CSV table of C-alpha atoms in Angstrom, one decimal:
chain,number,residue,atom,x,y,z
A,1,UNK,CA,25.9,38.3,-74.2
A,2,UNK,CA,26.3,35.7,-76.9
A,3,UNK,CA,28.4,37.7,-79.3
A,4,UNK,CA,30.2,36.0,-82.1
A,5,UNK,CA,32.8,37.7,-84.3
A,6,UNK,CA,34.4,36.7,-87.6
A,7,UNK,CA,37.5,37.8,-89.3
A,8,UNK,CA,38.0,38.9,-92.0
A,9,UNK,CA,34.7,40.4,-93.0
A,10,UNK,CA,35.6,40.1,-96.6
A,11,UNK,CA,38.5,38.7,-98.6
A,12,UNK,CA,39.4,38.6,-102.3
A,13,UNK,CA,42.0,36.0,-103.4
A,14,UNK,CA,43.4,34.4,-106.5
A,15,UNK,CA,42.3,31.0,-107.6
A,16,UNK,CA,44.5,28.2,-106.1
A,17,UNK,CA,45.3,30.1,-102.9
A,18,UNK,CA,44.1,29.2,-99.4
A,19,UNK,CA,42.0,31.4,-97.2
A,20,UNK,CA,41.5,31.2,-93.4
A,21,UNK,CA,38.5,32.5,-91.7
A,22,UNK,CA,38.3,32.9,-87.9
A,23,UNK,CA,35.2,32.6,-85.7
A,24,UNK,CA,35.4,33.7,-82.1
A,25,UNK,CA,32.8,33.6,-79.3
A,26,UNK,CA,33.6,36.8,-77.4
A,27,UNK,CA,31.7,36.5,-74.2
A,28,UNK,CA,31.0,32.8,-73.7
A,29,UNK,CA,32.7,29.4,-74.3
A,30,UNK,CA,31.5,27.3,-77.2
A,31,UNK,CA,32.3,23.7,-77.2
A,32,UNK,CA,30.5,23.5,-80.6
A,33,UNK,CA,30.6,25.9,-83.4
A,34,UNK,CA,29.0,25.6,-86.8
A,35,UNK,CA,30.0,26.8,-90.3
A,36,UNK,CA,27.4,27.7,-92.9
A,37,UNK,CA,27.6,28.8,-96.5
A,38,UNK,CA,25.2,31.1,-98.2
A,39,UNK,CA,25.1,31.8,-101.9
A,40,UNK,CA,23.4,34.9,-103.3
A,41,UNK,CA,19.7,35.0,-102.8
A,42,UNK,CA,19.7,31.6,-101.1
A,43,UNK,CA,19.4,30.3,-97.6
A,44,UNK,CA,22.1,29.2,-95.2
A,45,UNK,CA,23.4,25.7,-95.7
A,46,UNK,CA,25.2,23.9,-92.9
A,47,UNK,CA,28.7,22.8,-93.9
A,48,UNK,CA,30.1,21.3,-90.8
A,49,UNK,CA,30.0,21.1,-87.0
A,50,UNK,CA,33.2,22.1,-85.3
A,51,UNK,CA,33.9,20.4,-82.0
A,52,UNK,CA,36.6,21.7,-79.6
A,53,UNK,CA,39.3,19.1,-79.2
A,54,UNK,CA,38.0,16.7,-81.8
A,55,UNK,CA,37.5,16.4,-85.5
A,56,UNK,CA,34.8,18.3,-87.3
A,57,UNK,CA,31.7,16.6,-88.6
A,58,UNK,CA,30.9,17.5,-92.2
A,59,UNK,CA,27.6,17.5,-94.0
A,60,UNK,CA,27.1,15.3,-97.0
A,61,UNK,CA,28.6,16.7,-100.1
A,62,UNK,CA,31.1,19.0,-98.2
A,63,UNK,CA,34.7,18.1,-98.9
A,64,UNK,CA,36.6,17.8,-95.6
A,65,UNK,CA,40.0,18.1,-97.4
A,66,UNK,CA,38.9,21.3,-99.0
A,67,UNK,CA,37.3,23.0,-96.1
A,68,UNK,CA,39.6,22.4,-93.1
A,69,UNK,CA,38.2,23.2,-89.7
A,70,UNK,CA,40.1,23.6,-86.5
A,71,UNK,CA,38.5,24.2,-83.2
A,72,UNK,CA,41.6,25.2,-81.3
A,73,UNK,CA,40.0,26.5,-78.1
A,74,UNK,CA,36.6,27.0,-76.5
A,75,UNK,CA,36.4,30.5,-78.1
A,76,UNK,CA,38.0,30.0,-81.6
A,77,UNK,CA,37.2,27.9,-84.6
A,78,UNK,CA,38.8,28.4,-88.0
A,79,UNK,CA,37.7,27.5,-91.5
A,80,UNK,CA,40.4,27.2,-94.2
A,81,UNK,CA,39.3,27.1,-97.8
A,82,UNK,CA,42.2,25.3,-99.5
A,83,UNK,CA,43.0,25.8,-103.2
A,84,UNK,CA,40.1,28.1,-103.6
A,85,UNK,CA,38.3,28.3,-106.9
A,86,UNK,CA,35.7,30.8,-108.2
A,87,UNK,CA,32.9,28.4,-107.4
A,88,UNK,CA,33.9,28.7,-103.7
A,89,UNK,CA,33.0,32.4,-103.7
A,90,UNK,CA,30.2,32.7,-101.2
A,91,UNK,CA,29.2,34.2,-97.8
A,92,UNK,CA,30.6,32.0,-95.0
A,93,UNK,CA,28.9,32.4,-91.6
A,94,UNK,CA,29.8,30.7,-88.3
A,95,UNK,CA,27.6,30.3,-85.3
A,96,UNK,CA,27.8,29.1,-81.7
A,97,UNK,CA,25.2,27.9,-79.4
A,98,UNK,CA,24.2,25.5,-76.8
A,99,UNK,CA,24.1,28.1,-74.1
A,100,UNK,CA,22.4,26.6,-71.0
A,101,UNK,CA,21.3,23.6,-73.1
A,102,UNK,CA,19.2,25.8,-75.4
A,103,UNK,CA,18.9,25.3,-79.1
A,104,UNK,CA,19.5,28.9,-80.1
A,105,UNK,CA,22.5,29.6,-82.2
A,106,UNK,CA,24.1,33.0,-82.4
A,107,UNK,CA,25.7,34.0,-85.7
A,108,UNK,CA,28.8,35.9,-86.6
A,109,UNK,CA,28.6,38.8,-89.1
A,110,UNK,CA,29.8,36.6,-92.0
A,111,UNK,CA,32.8,36.6,-94.3
A,112,UNK,CA,32.4,37.4,-98.0
A,113,UNK,CA,34.9,35.3,-100.0
A,114,UNK,CA,35.5,36.2,-103.6
A,115,UNK,CA,37.9,34.0,-105.6
A,116,UNK,CA,39.1,35.5,-108.8
B,1,UNK,CA,17.4,15.7,-95.0
B,2,UNK,CA,14.8,17.7,-93.2
B,3,UNK,CA,13.2,20.5,-95.1
B,4,UNK,CA,11.4,23.6,-94.0
B,5,UNK,CA,8.9,25.1,-96.4
B,6,UNK,CA,8.8,28.8,-95.8
B,7,UNK,CA,6.2,31.2,-97.4
B,8,UNK,CA,5.8,33.6,-98.9
B,9,UNK,CA,9.1,33.9,-100.7
B,10,UNK,CA,8.7,37.7,-100.8
B,11,UNK,CA,6.3,40.4,-99.6
B,12,UNK,CA,5.8,43.9,-100.8
B,13,UNK,CA,3.8,45.9,-98.3
B,14,UNK,CA,3.1,49.5,-97.2
B,15,UNK,CA,4.6,50.9,-94.1
B,16,UNK,CA,2.3,50.4,-91.2
B,17,UNK,CA,0.8,47.1,-92.5
B,18,UNK,CA,0.9,43.9,-90.6
B,19,UNK,CA,3.0,41.0,-91.9
B,20,UNK,CA,2.5,37.3,-91.6
B,21,UNK,CA,4.8,34.5,-92.8
B,22,UNK,CA,5.0,30.8,-91.9
B,23,UNK,CA,7.0,27.6,-92.1
B,24,UNK,CA,5.9,24.1,-92.4
B,25,UNK,CA,7.6,20.7,-92.4
B,26,UNK,CA,6.7,17.1,-92.8
B,27,UNK,CA,8.8,16.3,-89.8
B,28,UNK,CA,8.1,17.0,-86.1
B,29,UNK,CA,10.4,19.5,-84.5
B,30,UNK,CA,11.2,20.3,-80.9
B,31,UNK,CA,12.4,23.9,-81.6
B,32,UNK,CA,11.4,26.6,-84.0
B,33,UNK,CA,13.6,29.7,-84.3
B,34,UNK,CA,13.0,32.8,-86.3
B,35,UNK,CA,15.9,34.9,-87.6
B,36,UNK,CA,16.3,38.2,-89.5
B,37,UNK,CA,19.2,38.8,-91.9
B,38,UNK,CA,20.2,42.2,-93.2
B,39,UNK,CA,22.3,42.4,-96.4
B,40,UNK,CA,25.9,41.4,-95.9
B,41,UNK,CA,25.3,40.4,-92.2
B,42,UNK,CA,24.8,37.3,-90.2
B,43,UNK,CA,21.3,36.3,-89.0
B,44,UNK,CA,20.0,37.7,-85.8
B,45,UNK,CA,17.8,35.7,-83.5
B,46,UNK,CA,14.3,37.2,-83.1
B,47,UNK,CA,12.3,34.6,-81.3
B,48,UNK,CA,12.9,31.0,-80.1
B,49,UNK,CA,10.0,28.6,-79.5
B,50,UNK,CA,10.3,25.4,-77.5
B,51,UNK,CA,6.8,24.1,-76.7
B,52,UNK,CA,4.0,23.1,-79.0
B,53,UNK,CA,1.3,25.8,-78.9
B,54,UNK,CA,3.7,28.3,-77.5
B,55,UNK,CA,3.0,31.9,-78.4
B,56,UNK,CA,5.8,34.3,-77.8
B,57,UNK,CA,6.2,38.1,-78.5
B,58,UNK,CA,9.2,40.3,-78.9
B,59,UNK,CA,8.0,43.9,-79.3
B,60,UNK,CA,6.0,44.0,-82.5
B,61,UNK,CA,6.9,40.5,-83.4
B,62,UNK,CA,4.8,37.5,-82.4
B,63,UNK,CA,5.6,33.8,-83.2
B,64,UNK,CA,3.8,30.6,-82.5
B,65,UNK,CA,4.9,27.0,-82.4
B,66,UNK,CA,2.2,25.0,-84.1
B,67,UNK,CA,0.3,22.4,-82.0
B,68,UNK,CA,1.3,19.6,-84.4
B,69,UNK,CA,4.9,20.7,-84.0
B,70,UNK,CA,5.2,20.8,-87.8
B,71,UNK,CA,4.7,24.5,-88.4
B,72,UNK,CA,5.3,27.9,-87.0
B,73,UNK,CA,4.3,31.5,-88.0
B,74,UNK,CA,5.8,34.9,-87.5
B,75,UNK,CA,3.7,38.0,-87.4
B,76,UNK,CA,5.0,41.6,-87.5
B,77,UNK,CA,2.6,44.3,-86.6
B,78,UNK,CA,2.6,47.9,-87.8
B,79,UNK,CA,5.7,47.4,-90.0
B,80,UNK,CA,8.3,50.2,-90.1
B,81,UNK,CA,11.2,50.7,-92.6
B,82,UNK,CA,13.8,49.0,-90.5
B,83,UNK,CA,11.8,45.8,-90.7
B,84,UNK,CA,13.1,45.3,-94.2
B,85,UNK,CA,15.2,42.3,-94.6
B,86,UNK,CA,15.1,38.5,-95.0
B,87,UNK,CA,13.3,36.5,-92.4
B,88,UNK,CA,14.3,32.8,-91.9
B,89,UNK,CA,12.7,30.1,-89.9
B,90,UNK,CA,15.0,27.4,-88.6
B,91,UNK,CA,15.0,24.3,-86.5
B,92,UNK,CA,17.4,21.9,-85.0
B,93,UNK,CA,20.1,23.2,-82.8
B,94,UNK,CA,21.7,21.9,-79.7
B,95,UNK,CA,24.6,19.7,-80.8
B,96,UNK,CA,23.3,19.8,-84.3
B,97,UNK,CA,23.4,22.5,-86.8
B,98,UNK,CA,20.3,24.4,-87.9
B,99,UNK,CA,18.1,23.7,-90.9
B,100,UNK,CA,16.8,26.9,-92.5
B,101,UNK,CA,13.8,27.7,-94.5
B,102,UNK,CA,14.4,29.5,-97.8
B,103,UNK,CA,13.6,32.9,-96.3
B,104,UNK,CA,10.9,35.5,-96.8
B,105,UNK,CA,12.2,38.7,-98.3
B,106,UNK,CA,10.3,41.7,-96.8
B,107,UNK,CA,10.1,44.9,-98.8
B,108,UNK,CA,8.4,47.9,-97.3
B,109,UNK,CA,7.2,50.8,-99.5
B,110,UNK,CA,6.9,54.1,-97.7
């Protein structure tokens, strides 16, 4: 159990375009999902907490108008990178957790975004 | 914000050797999690620790939650090639996101 999928696994786009990344919990319902960003050779940094049915909570320094998060259902959260620029190129990873009140989070396989 | 200090940053070992890495923090945590990340993939949970002093094993992996609740270590015994990867400690969770250490890059020489 606790399988999380992401789509697409990689995407290349032109500067100025928007990119949507989907995160799905396949075998459980997740009221809360999380979005992380990982630059090469660095650790994962939490970007935002995605709450089903309410607005996302963003970490300090993360622009909410640039990284739009929609948690449409208990199994789907989407991250849209709007007006992407080369500096947005990164590995974006979602996670879900809170199973049985535990603190463990289960991660998706990640999405590699390259902005040209 | 909270910071986790993970060491060593990288390890070059021979196959069959034991490995030890640790994380420390100036803050008290209620949870310590250890993850492994292979290149181009998301982290995979190895061990979760919830009680101070707790010692938990998962196959050749053993992790302990420090008694002060400010540190944790992960040991890997008799390393094999598939152990190669980046190991992260993390804490937080529940309704909050996780804070990650900077990772320990494990490289195994045959």
